[in-house]
Short mmCIF file of C-alpha atoms and ligand atoms in Angstrom, two decimals:
data_model
loop_
_atom_site.label_atom_id
_atom_site.label_comp_id
_atom_site.label_asym_id
_atom_site.label_seq_id
_atom_site.Cartn_x
_atom_site.Cartn_y
_atom_site.Cartn_z
CA MET A 1 2.07 47.52 -54.15
CA LEU A 2 3.26 43.85 -54.23
CA ARG A 3 1.77 43.63 -57.74
CA LYS A 4 3.61 46.74 -58.98
CA ILE A 5 6.93 45.52 -57.61
CA ARG A 6 6.41 42.19 -59.27
CA ILE A 7 5.66 43.82 -62.65
CA ALA A 8 8.65 46.12 -62.38
CA ILE A 9 11.06 43.18 -61.62
CA ALA A 10 9.50 41.02 -64.34
CA LEU A 11 9.79 43.71 -66.96
CA ILE A 12 13.42 44.36 -66.15
CA MET A 13 14.16 40.70 -66.26
CA LEU A 14 12.43 40.24 -69.63
CA SER A 15 14.13 43.25 -71.17
CA LEU A 16 17.61 42.26 -70.02
CA LEU A 17 17.22 38.62 -71.16
CA SER A 18 15.78 39.54 -74.50
CA PHE A 19 18.55 42.14 -75.09
CA TYR A 20 21.13 39.45 -74.16
CA PHE A 21 19.77 37.18 -76.90
CA ILE A 22 19.38 39.87 -79.66
CA ASP A 23 22.48 41.83 -78.89
CA PHE A 24 24.49 41.48 -82.19
CA ALA A 25 26.97 44.29 -81.27
CA GLY A 26 28.07 42.62 -77.99
CA ILE A 27 27.07 45.61 -75.83
CA ALA A 28 25.04 43.83 -73.21
CA PRO A 29 26.72 43.95 -69.80
CA VAL A 30 28.46 40.65 -68.97
CA GLU A 31 26.47 40.40 -65.78
CA THR A 32 23.34 39.68 -67.85
CA LYS A 33 24.70 36.17 -68.26
CA LEU A 34 23.75 35.58 -64.58
CA LEU A 35 20.04 35.73 -65.58
CA THR A 36 20.46 32.85 -67.87
CA LYS A 37 22.15 30.82 -65.14
CA ILE A 38 19.20 31.19 -62.71
CA GLN A 39 16.77 29.51 -65.05
CA LEU A 40 15.71 26.25 -63.48
CA VAL A 41 16.46 23.66 -66.27
CA PRO A 42 19.74 25.15 -67.27
CA ALA A 43 20.75 25.18 -63.63
CA LEU A 44 19.71 21.51 -63.20
CA LEU A 45 21.51 20.39 -66.27
CA ALA A 46 24.69 22.36 -65.36
CA LEU A 47 24.43 21.09 -61.85
CA ASN A 48 24.64 24.70 -60.68
CA ILE A 49 24.03 23.79 -57.03
CA GLY A 50 23.97 27.47 -55.86
CA ALA A 51 21.25 28.48 -58.36
CA ILE A 52 19.23 25.30 -57.66
CA ILE A 53 19.23 25.93 -53.90
CA ILE A 54 18.26 29.61 -54.40
CA LEU A 55 15.35 28.65 -56.74
CA LEU A 56 14.10 25.91 -54.36
CA LEU A 57 14.37 28.22 -51.36
CA LEU A 58 12.43 30.96 -53.28
CA THR A 59 9.70 28.47 -54.15
CA PHE A 60 9.47 27.10 -50.56
CA LEU A 61 9.31 30.57 -49.25
CA PHE A 62 7.18 32.43 -51.78
CA GLY A 63 5.55 30.01 -54.09
CA ARG A 64 5.99 30.19 -57.83
CA VAL A 65 7.72 33.61 -58.04
CA TYR A 66 10.05 31.88 -60.55
CA CYS A 67 7.09 31.76 -62.98
CA SER A 68 6.09 35.40 -62.34
CA VAL A 69 9.43 37.19 -62.39
CA ILE A 70 12.28 34.94 -63.51
CA CYS A 71 10.98 32.83 -66.36
CA PRO A 72 10.97 34.92 -69.54
CA LEU A 73 8.27 32.86 -71.21
CA GLY A 74 6.02 33.29 -68.20
CA ILE A 75 6.56 37.11 -68.37
CA TRP A 76 5.98 37.00 -72.13
CA GLN A 77 2.54 35.45 -71.49
CA ASP A 78 1.83 38.31 -69.10
CA VAL A 79 2.70 40.76 -71.86
CA ALA A 80 0.23 38.96 -74.19
CA GLU A 81 -2.35 38.94 -71.45
CA PHE A 82 -1.88 42.64 -70.84
CA ILE A 83 -2.33 43.38 -74.55
CA SER A 84 -5.56 41.39 -74.57
CA GLY A 85 -6.72 43.53 -71.58
CA LEU A 86 -6.28 46.66 -73.73
CA PHE A 87 -8.74 45.27 -76.29
CA LYS A 88 -11.04 43.57 -73.90
CA ARG A 89 -11.31 45.75 -70.83
CA LYS A 90 -13.88 43.59 -69.10
CA ARG A 91 -12.21 40.34 -69.63
CA LYS A 92 -12.94 37.82 -66.94
CA TYR A 93 -11.25 34.59 -65.84
CA LYS A 94 -13.07 31.93 -63.92
CA PHE A 95 -12.04 29.07 -61.72
CA LEU A 96 -11.24 25.98 -63.73
CA PRO A 97 -10.70 22.50 -62.32
CA THR A 98 -7.10 21.39 -62.32
CA ARG A 99 -5.84 19.06 -65.09
CA ASN A 100 -3.32 17.12 -62.92
CA LEU A 101 -3.30 14.06 -65.07
CA LEU A 102 -2.28 16.07 -68.20
CA ARG A 103 0.32 18.29 -66.42
CA TYR A 104 1.99 15.61 -64.33
CA GLY A 105 1.69 13.20 -67.28
CA ILE A 106 3.67 15.65 -69.45
CA LEU A 107 6.24 16.23 -66.61
CA GLY A 108 6.65 12.49 -66.26
CA ALA A 109 7.04 11.84 -69.97
CA VAL A 110 9.55 14.62 -70.41
CA THR A 111 11.61 13.43 -67.45
CA LEU A 112 11.47 9.78 -68.56
CA ALA A 113 12.43 10.66 -72.22
CA PHE A 114 15.29 12.80 -70.89
CA PHE A 115 16.71 9.97 -68.84
CA LEU A 116 16.36 7.64 -71.78
CA GLY A 117 18.50 10.02 -73.80
CA PHE A 118 15.72 11.68 -75.90
CA THR A 119 16.16 15.37 -75.00
CA PHE A 120 14.05 16.75 -77.74
CA LEU A 121 10.85 16.66 -75.79
CA LEU A 122 12.44 18.73 -72.94
CA SER A 123 13.93 21.15 -75.54
CA LEU A 124 10.52 21.55 -77.17
CA LEU A 125 8.58 22.27 -73.97
CA GLU A 126 11.08 23.89 -71.57
CA PRO A 127 10.05 27.51 -71.18
CA TYR A 128 13.49 29.26 -71.11
CA SER A 129 14.54 27.38 -74.22
CA ILE A 130 11.32 28.17 -76.03
CA PHE A 131 11.88 31.84 -75.23
CA GLY A 132 15.55 31.63 -76.27
CA ARG A 133 14.50 30.24 -79.67
CA ILE A 134 11.83 32.91 -80.16
CA ALA A 135 14.33 35.64 -79.18
CA SER A 136 17.16 34.29 -81.40
CA ASN A 137 15.03 33.37 -84.48
CA ILE A 138 12.38 36.03 -84.44
CA PHE A 139 13.17 39.02 -82.19
CA ARG A 140 16.75 39.21 -83.32
CA PRO A 141 16.13 39.60 -87.09
CA LEU A 142 13.42 42.16 -86.23
CA TYR A 143 15.81 44.08 -84.08
CA GLN A 144 18.47 43.88 -86.85
CA GLU A 145 15.87 45.13 -89.32
CA GLY A 146 15.04 48.07 -86.94
CA ASN A 147 18.81 48.82 -86.68
CA ASN A 148 19.16 48.87 -90.46
CA LEU A 149 16.15 51.13 -90.83
CA LEU A 150 17.51 53.53 -88.27
CA THR A 151 20.93 53.46 -89.84
CA THR A 152 19.34 54.43 -93.17
CA ILE A 153 17.34 57.37 -91.60
CA LEU A 154 20.41 58.62 -89.67
CA GLY A 155 22.34 58.40 -92.95
CA TRP A 156 20.06 61.00 -94.47
CA PHE A 157 21.28 63.33 -91.79
CA ASN A 158 24.89 62.47 -92.27
CA ASN A 159 24.92 60.61 -88.93
CA TYR A 160 26.91 57.34 -89.27
CA LYS A 161 27.04 56.26 -85.66
CA LEU A 162 25.19 52.98 -86.46
CA TYR A 163 26.07 50.45 -89.13
CA MET A 164 24.15 48.03 -91.28
CA VAL A 165 24.09 44.36 -90.27
CA GLU A 166 23.28 41.34 -92.40
CA ILE A 167 20.06 39.66 -91.38
CA THR A 168 20.23 35.99 -91.59
CA ILE A 169 17.97 33.05 -90.58
CA ARG A 170 20.24 30.35 -89.17
CA SER A 171 17.90 27.46 -89.77
CA ILE A 172 14.51 27.47 -91.52
CA PHE A 173 13.42 24.58 -89.30
CA SER A 174 14.19 26.33 -86.06
CA PHE A 175 12.65 29.48 -87.48
CA ILE A 176 9.43 27.69 -88.13
CA ILE A 177 9.41 26.01 -84.66
CA ALA A 178 10.12 29.40 -83.03
CA GLY A 179 7.34 30.98 -85.07
CA ILE A 180 4.78 28.34 -84.21
CA SER A 181 5.83 28.48 -80.52
CA LEU A 182 5.55 32.32 -80.51
CA LEU A 183 2.05 32.06 -82.04
CA ILE A 184 0.76 29.29 -79.74
CA ILE A 185 2.23 30.77 -76.56
CA SER A 186 1.14 34.33 -77.27
CA PHE A 187 -2.40 33.16 -78.30
CA MET A 188 -2.67 31.06 -75.02
CA GLY A 189 -1.49 34.06 -73.02
CA TYR A 190 -3.90 36.43 -74.80
CA ARG A 191 -6.89 34.19 -74.46
CA TYR A 192 -6.33 32.07 -71.39
CA GLY A 193 -3.68 33.75 -69.23
CA ARG A 194 -1.30 31.18 -67.73
CA LEU A 195 -2.88 28.08 -69.22
CA TYR A 196 0.40 26.94 -70.81
CA CYS A 197 2.23 27.24 -67.47
CA ASN A 198 -0.52 25.18 -65.70
CA THR A 199 -1.14 22.45 -68.18
CA ILE A 200 1.89 21.88 -70.41
CA CYS A 201 4.96 23.56 -68.88
CA PRO A 202 7.14 20.86 -67.10
CA VAL A 203 8.85 23.48 -65.01
CA GLY A 204 5.48 24.97 -64.01
CA SER A 205 4.31 21.55 -62.99
CA LEU A 206 7.36 20.82 -61.00
CA LEU A 207 7.35 24.18 -59.11
CA GLY A 208 3.56 23.91 -58.79
CA PHE A 209 4.02 20.69 -56.88
CA LEU A 210 6.65 22.18 -54.58
CA SER A 211 4.74 25.52 -54.08
CA LYS A 212 1.82 23.74 -52.40
CA TYR A 213 4.15 23.72 -49.37
CA SER A 214 5.39 27.31 -49.65
CA LEU A 215 5.43 29.49 -46.53
CA PHE A 216 3.96 32.70 -48.02
CA LYS A 217 0.77 32.17 -49.89
CA VAL A 218 -2.25 34.06 -51.18
CA ARG A 219 -4.92 33.44 -48.48
CA ILE A 220 -8.67 34.08 -48.32
CA ASP A 221 -10.09 35.21 -45.01
CA LYS A 222 -13.35 33.33 -44.75
CA ASN A 223 -14.72 35.76 -42.28
CA LYS A 224 -14.31 38.72 -44.56
CA CYS A 225 -15.06 37.02 -47.89
CA ASN A 226 -18.61 37.25 -49.22
CA SER A 227 -17.90 34.94 -52.20
CA CYS A 228 -18.61 37.62 -54.72
CA GLY A 229 -15.97 36.08 -57.07
CA VAL A 230 -14.35 39.25 -58.27
CA CYS A 231 -10.86 37.83 -57.30
CA ALA A 232 -11.51 34.80 -59.42
CA THR A 233 -12.24 36.95 -62.48
CA LYS A 234 -8.81 38.59 -62.15
CA CYS A 235 -6.87 35.34 -61.67
CA LYS A 236 -4.98 34.67 -64.85
CA ALA A 237 -4.12 31.16 -63.47
CA SER A 238 -7.79 30.36 -62.95
CA CYS A 239 -6.93 28.92 -59.62
CA ILE A 240 -9.30 30.82 -57.19
CA ASN A 241 -12.42 28.96 -56.07
CA SER A 242 -14.06 31.93 -54.37
CA LYS A 243 -17.18 29.93 -53.53
CA ASP A 244 -15.26 27.62 -51.31
CA HIS A 245 -12.71 30.31 -50.31
CA GLN A 246 -9.87 28.16 -51.69
CA VAL A 247 -6.83 28.74 -53.81
CA ASP A 248 -5.12 25.98 -55.76
CA TYR A 249 -1.56 26.73 -54.76
CA SER A 250 -0.10 24.33 -57.31
CA ARG A 251 -1.40 26.75 -60.04
CA CYS A 252 -1.01 30.14 -58.37
CA VAL A 253 1.78 32.03 -60.08
CA THR A 254 1.96 34.77 -57.50
CA CYS A 255 0.98 37.45 -59.90
CA PHE A 256 -0.91 39.31 -57.15
CA ASN A 257 -3.73 40.47 -59.39
CA CYS A 258 -6.27 39.09 -56.90
CA LEU A 259 -4.91 41.17 -53.95
CA GLU A 260 -5.93 44.58 -55.43
CA SER A 261 -9.32 43.29 -56.67
CA CYS A 262 -10.96 42.42 -53.39
CA LYS A 263 -13.08 45.16 -52.07
CA LYS A 264 -13.66 43.38 -48.78
CA ASP A 265 -9.88 43.20 -48.10
CA ALA A 266 -10.31 39.46 -47.63
CA ILE A 267 -7.28 38.44 -49.63
CA SER A 268 -3.71 38.74 -48.36
CA TYR A 269 -0.28 37.37 -49.16
CA ASP A 270 1.15 36.25 -45.90
CA TRP A 271 2.89 33.47 -44.19
CA SER A 272 1.73 30.54 -42.11
CA LEU A 273 3.31 27.36 -40.98
CA LYS A 274 0.14 25.39 -41.97
CA THR A 275 1.05 22.88 -44.70
CA ALA A 276 -0.81 22.45 -47.95
CA ALA A 277 -2.60 19.37 -46.50
CA ASN A 278 -4.43 21.65 -44.14
CA GLU A 279 -5.27 24.18 -46.86
CA LYS A 280 -5.88 21.83 -49.77
CA GLY A 281 -7.80 23.64 -52.42
CA PRO A 282 -8.94 23.08 -55.58
CA ASN A 283 8.96 41.43 -91.45
CA SER A 284 12.16 40.75 -92.21
CA GLY A 285 11.87 37.20 -91.01
CA ARG A 286 9.00 36.69 -93.28
CA ARG A 287 10.75 38.14 -96.27
CA SER A 288 13.81 36.08 -95.66
CA PHE A 289 11.73 33.00 -95.26
CA MET A 290 9.85 33.65 -98.53
CA ALA A 291 13.12 34.46 -100.31
CA VAL A 292 14.72 31.30 -99.02
CA THR A 293 11.78 29.11 -99.93
CA GLY A 294 11.35 30.63 -103.39
CA ALA A 295 15.08 30.44 -104.13
CA GLY A 296 15.06 26.89 -102.89
CA LEU A 297 12.33 25.85 -105.31
CA ILE A 298 14.29 27.15 -108.19
CA THR A 299 17.87 26.27 -107.16
CA ILE A 300 17.40 22.77 -105.70
CA PRO A 301 16.79 21.03 -109.16
CA LEU A 302 19.60 23.13 -110.71
CA ALA A 303 22.08 22.24 -107.94
CA LYS A 304 21.05 18.51 -108.25
CA ALA A 305 21.79 18.61 -111.95
CA LYS A 306 25.17 20.31 -111.32
CA ASN A 307 26.15 17.69 -108.73
CA THR A 308 25.26 14.85 -111.09
CA ALA A 309 27.34 16.31 -113.74
CA ALA A 310 30.24 16.79 -111.34
CA LEU A 311 29.99 13.20 -110.17
CA LEU A 312 30.10 12.02 -113.77
CA ASN A 313 33.25 14.04 -114.16
CA GLY A 314 35.03 12.16 -111.44
CA LYS A 315 34.45 14.56 -108.59
CA LYS A 316 33.58 13.26 -105.16
CA ALA A 317 30.80 14.43 -102.77
CA PHE A 318 31.72 14.57 -99.16
CA LYS A 319 29.12 13.47 -96.62
CA ARG A 320 29.86 14.29 -93.09
CA LYS A 321 29.21 11.20 -90.94
CA GLN A 322 29.42 12.99 -87.62
CA PRO A 323 28.35 16.63 -87.04
CA LEU A 324 30.78 19.02 -85.29
CA SER A 325 29.63 20.04 -81.98
CA PRO A 326 30.80 23.45 -80.63
CA PRO A 327 34.33 23.49 -79.06
CA GLY A 328 33.96 22.78 -75.32
CA SER A 329 30.95 20.56 -75.72
CA VAL A 330 33.15 17.55 -74.89
CA SER A 331 31.26 15.12 -77.09
CA ALA A 332 27.96 14.82 -79.01
CA GLU A 333 26.70 12.74 -76.12
CA HIS A 334 27.57 15.30 -73.50
CA LEU A 335 26.00 18.06 -75.61
CA LEU A 336 22.72 16.07 -76.14
CA SER A 337 22.39 15.25 -72.45
CA HIS A 338 22.81 18.91 -71.35
CA CYS A 339 21.48 21.08 -74.14
CA THR A 340 17.89 22.26 -74.20
CA ALA A 341 18.27 24.17 -77.50
CA CYS A 342 17.77 27.71 -76.10
CA HIS A 343 19.97 28.94 -79.01
CA LEU A 344 21.82 31.50 -76.83
CA CYS A 345 25.15 30.19 -78.26
CA VAL A 346 23.74 30.32 -81.81
CA SER A 347 22.58 33.83 -81.34
CA ARG A 348 25.81 35.16 -79.78
CA CYS A 349 28.21 33.35 -82.07
CA PRO A 350 30.07 36.25 -83.82
CA SER A 351 31.25 34.11 -86.72
CA HIS A 352 27.80 32.64 -87.53
CA VAL A 353 29.32 29.16 -87.53
CA LEU A 354 26.75 27.68 -85.10
CA LYS A 355 23.43 26.68 -86.40
CA PRO A 356 20.57 24.51 -85.07
CA ALA A 357 20.84 20.81 -86.25
CA PHE A 358 18.04 19.15 -88.05
CA THR A 359 18.53 15.33 -87.74
CA GLU A 360 22.29 15.36 -87.90
CA TYR A 361 22.62 14.29 -84.19
CA GLY A 362 19.68 11.96 -84.56
CA LEU A 363 16.02 12.62 -83.69
CA GLY A 364 16.97 13.38 -80.04
CA GLY A 365 19.27 16.14 -81.08
CA ILE A 366 16.87 18.22 -83.18
CA MET A 367 17.59 21.95 -82.85
CA GLN A 368 20.81 21.46 -80.81
CA PRO A 369 23.78 23.61 -81.92
CA MET A 370 26.40 22.25 -84.44
CA MET A 371 29.03 23.85 -86.54
CA SER A 372 28.18 24.54 -90.13
CA PHE A 373 30.66 26.10 -92.55
CA GLU A 374 28.36 27.58 -95.16
CA GLU A 375 28.36 31.09 -93.71
CA GLY A 376 31.54 31.20 -91.68
CA PHE A 377 34.05 29.26 -89.71
CA CYS A 378 35.06 28.98 -86.04
CA ASN A 379 37.35 31.89 -85.17
CA TYR A 380 40.56 30.38 -83.74
CA ASP A 381 40.72 32.80 -80.80
CA CYS A 382 36.97 33.07 -80.08
CA THR A 383 35.48 31.44 -76.93
CA VAL A 384 32.08 33.16 -76.80
CA CYS A 385 29.88 30.07 -77.01
CA SER A 386 31.78 28.19 -74.29
CA GLN A 387 31.54 31.24 -72.00
CA THR A 388 27.83 31.74 -72.76
CA CYS A 389 26.06 28.36 -72.27
CA PRO A 390 24.10 28.35 -69.01
CA ASN A 391 23.51 24.63 -69.06
CA GLY A 392 27.07 23.34 -68.98
CA ALA A 393 26.44 21.79 -72.38
CA ILE A 394 29.38 23.81 -73.71
CA LEU A 395 32.00 23.98 -70.96
CA PRO A 396 34.10 27.16 -70.56
CA LEU A 397 37.41 27.06 -72.48
CA THR A 398 40.32 29.45 -72.23
CA LYS A 399 41.83 30.60 -75.56
CA GLU A 400 44.83 28.26 -74.96
CA GLU A 401 42.53 25.30 -74.27
CA LYS A 402 40.43 26.06 -77.35
CA HIS A 403 43.56 26.11 -79.50
CA LEU A 404 44.05 22.42 -78.58
CA THR A 405 40.43 21.27 -78.76
CA GLN A 406 39.86 19.19 -81.77
CA THR A 407 36.19 19.16 -82.85
CA GLY A 408 36.89 17.47 -86.09
CA ARG A 409 39.62 16.54 -88.57
CA VAL A 410 40.41 17.84 -92.01
CA VAL A 411 39.85 15.57 -95.07
CA PHE A 412 41.26 16.45 -98.56
CA THR A 413 39.75 15.27 -101.83
CA LEU A 414 42.28 15.53 -104.57
CA GLU A 415 39.77 15.07 -107.41
CA ASN A 416 37.77 18.15 -106.41
CA CYS A 417 40.79 20.51 -105.86
CA ILE A 418 40.95 23.15 -108.69
CA VAL A 419 44.78 22.85 -108.68
CA TYR A 420 44.36 19.22 -109.79
CA SER A 421 41.32 19.77 -112.06
CA TYR A 422 42.30 23.02 -113.80
CA ASP A 423 46.08 23.11 -113.32
CA THR A 424 45.73 26.48 -111.67
CA ASP A 425 47.10 28.19 -108.62
CA CYS A 426 45.10 28.27 -105.38
CA GLY A 427 45.98 27.51 -101.79
CA ALA A 428 43.12 29.39 -100.10
CA CYS A 429 42.69 26.59 -97.62
CA SER A 430 46.33 26.71 -96.46
CA GLU A 431 46.19 30.48 -96.13
CA HIS A 432 43.21 30.31 -93.87
CA CYS A 433 44.36 27.39 -91.67
CA PRO A 434 45.42 28.84 -88.31
CA THR A 435 47.34 25.63 -87.24
CA GLN A 436 49.26 24.69 -90.38
CA ALA A 437 47.19 21.49 -90.66
CA VAL A 438 46.91 22.32 -94.33
CA THR A 439 50.14 23.29 -96.12
CA MET A 440 51.06 23.40 -99.77
CA LYS A 441 53.63 20.95 -101.26
CA PRO A 442 55.19 21.16 -104.72
CA TYR A 443 52.93 19.65 -107.40
CA LYS A 444 53.92 20.30 -111.02
CA ASP A 445 54.85 23.12 -113.37
CA GLY A 446 55.63 25.32 -110.39
CA LEU A 447 52.26 24.72 -108.84
CA THR A 448 51.65 23.58 -105.26
CA ILE A 449 48.85 21.47 -103.95
CA PRO A 450 47.46 20.93 -100.39
CA THR A 451 48.68 18.28 -98.11
CA VAL A 452 47.01 17.83 -94.65
CA ASP A 453 48.06 16.80 -91.20
CA PRO A 454 44.76 15.88 -89.39
CA ASP A 455 46.50 15.46 -86.03
CA ILE A 456 47.07 19.22 -85.69
CA CYS A 457 43.70 20.24 -87.16
CA VAL A 458 41.24 21.73 -84.70
CA GLY A 459 38.15 21.51 -86.96
CA CYS A 460 37.60 25.20 -87.29
CA GLY A 461 36.33 24.84 -90.87
CA GLY A 462 38.36 27.81 -92.14
CA CYS A 463 39.62 25.64 -95.10
CA GLU A 464 36.25 24.22 -96.00
CA TYR A 465 34.60 27.71 -95.78
CA VAL A 466 37.06 29.34 -98.21
CA CYS A 467 37.71 26.48 -100.64
CA PRO A 468 36.33 27.77 -103.99
CA ALA A 469 35.88 24.35 -105.57
CA GLU A 470 32.37 23.69 -106.96
CA PRO A 471 29.97 22.01 -106.64
CA PHE A 472 31.93 19.89 -104.13
CA LYS A 473 34.52 21.38 -101.84
CA ALA A 474 37.96 19.84 -102.04
CA ILE A 475 38.61 20.12 -98.37
CA ASN A 476 36.07 19.34 -95.59
CA VAL A 477 36.05 18.60 -91.93
CA GLU A 478 34.72 15.29 -90.46
CA GLY A 479 33.37 15.74 -86.99
CA ASN A 480 34.68 13.91 -83.79
CA ALA A 481 32.05 12.22 -81.80
CA VAL A 482 34.28 12.87 -78.77
CA GLN A 483 36.38 16.00 -78.89
CA LEU A 484 40.14 15.21 -78.86
CA GLU A 485 43.25 17.11 -78.02
CA ALA A 486 44.94 18.35 -81.18
CA LYS A 487 48.71 18.17 -81.39
CA PRO A 488 50.29 21.53 -80.69
CA ILE A 489 51.35 23.55 -83.70
CA LYS A 490 54.86 22.90 -84.81
CA GLU A 491 56.83 26.05 -84.21
CA GLU A 492 58.89 26.86 -87.32
CA LYS A 493 62.49 26.82 -86.36
CA GLU A 494 64.11 30.12 -86.97
CA LYS A 495 66.55 29.62 -89.80
CA ASP A 496 70.07 30.86 -89.16
CA ILE A 497 70.44 33.49 -91.74
CA LYS A 498 74.10 34.06 -92.48
CA VAL A 499 74.71 37.60 -93.62
CA GLU A 500 77.35 37.56 -96.29
CA ASP A 501 80.16 40.01 -95.89
CA PHE A 502 80.06 42.38 -98.70
CA GLY A 503 83.77 42.42 -98.86
CA PHE A 504 84.34 46.06 -98.83
S1 SF4 B 1 42.78 22.10 -91.52
FE1 SF4 B 1 40.94 23.27 -91.78
S2 SF4 B 1 39.73 22.79 -90.09
FE2 SF4 B 1 41.67 21.97 -89.64
S3 SF4 B 1 42.57 23.73 -88.37
FE3 SF4 B 1 43.12 24.02 -90.55
S4 SF4 B 1 41.57 25.37 -91.40
FE4 SF4 B 1 40.82 24.61 -89.51
S1 SF4 B 2 41.15 25.92 -101.28
FE1 SF4 B 2 40.21 24.00 -102.14
S2 SF4 B 2 40.68 24.23 -104.29
FE2 SF4 B 2 42.06 25.63 -103.30
S3 SF4 B 2 43.87 24.46 -102.94
FE3 SF4 B 2 42.75 24.21 -101.11
S4 SF4 B 2 41.52 22.41 -101.43
FE4 SF4 B 2 42.30 22.98 -103.38
#
């Protein structure tokens, strides 16, 4: 019974969390966000004291239930393990000696690197973030592909309830990392049960250490046990030493598989005040990827030639010195010290302006979110990412606060502007600027040309995104290392319009 309850809760948890990540239409209930907040590392980074206390209490009471019903990556490994059971009905685990040096070594290295400001290691190994990247980069495009297929099929029957969505891969680098993680984790789950959780996962090692002292535990009654070893063959954590009637509680993930396996009724999950010392025991993604790679091979040399020609013609390339972190992330430093690159914000950003960084923030910030204006710009009234982040890496902003949060400042390059180069009319940048940081001033022959006021710019990138100048944009946004307060928009004074008397 306990096992069935655990499986039911775990499946609900996995389904809701996955849906929250892949939900492009924004129909997931807002309460789902709570599930991201009770993930251990996000709760620690956001200093979410309530969640931390609940998770610690759960562990001290019931052992590693976090790993069996809360952590989506743990549950995903159970899914892989279940699938392997379908193919290999007589699969058997066996007791393995613990690899404490490796697991606590990794935990120590991740913690040390984090406090030295190198968060990449934590982002790479932390289970919730790994799952987030897999869901955002792999499951989401697959879900969108399924949606498009269903839309086409329904269209044949004149049913237009669904709509087509564009399938995009936000960053090839993150896509590759997510794909490799998915393969490795699924393979480990398929072949070796919870090996990842008990050798590599820093959260598993930390909770494993604490769960040695938990109140409720899987216990073997020596008087009933005949050391047949059936329980050990069912233990996906390979932590039951049936010969010595011992369970390694630091590795037990409370899956309860062993409870139902014992014919002698010698295993139970109950409580005792004895401490551990007394009980010490031993498609579409692929197609897009191929398309992007193939297109890259052809277009990169062409683009390079175009850029060189443009430079020779007096145009200027803009190189951003500082990436733009999402509004509410306070500063690049704050983002880097709180973000574990779960990509929830990237996945839920409706304007597609967030994408995982490569080395823009430096090596320590690989895969962390930054604003990129190739496929969109930051909607002036949108606060989704700031309301979404469970880690406190992007702090909540109201619409009014966001309107004054300056993530970067506009930079205009006259030589690239098509009004200057071709004596033609434009002004797209000014039309798209929500703050009037770009306005048009008289130029010549009745034309107007942009003029910028960086103080009231919020760095949304609307101007950069729409600027038609090629190959170099004429207007760009330089990031702020620390987000500043933009000056409020100047209200246009209503002109007194004097209505002339018509005189009759
Ligand atoms: S100048 Fe550009 S980046 Fe700045 S607020 Fe206007 S559109 Fe946004
Ligand atoms: S959109 Fe670009 S090309 Fe057009 S006016 Fe603005 S800066 Fe110049």
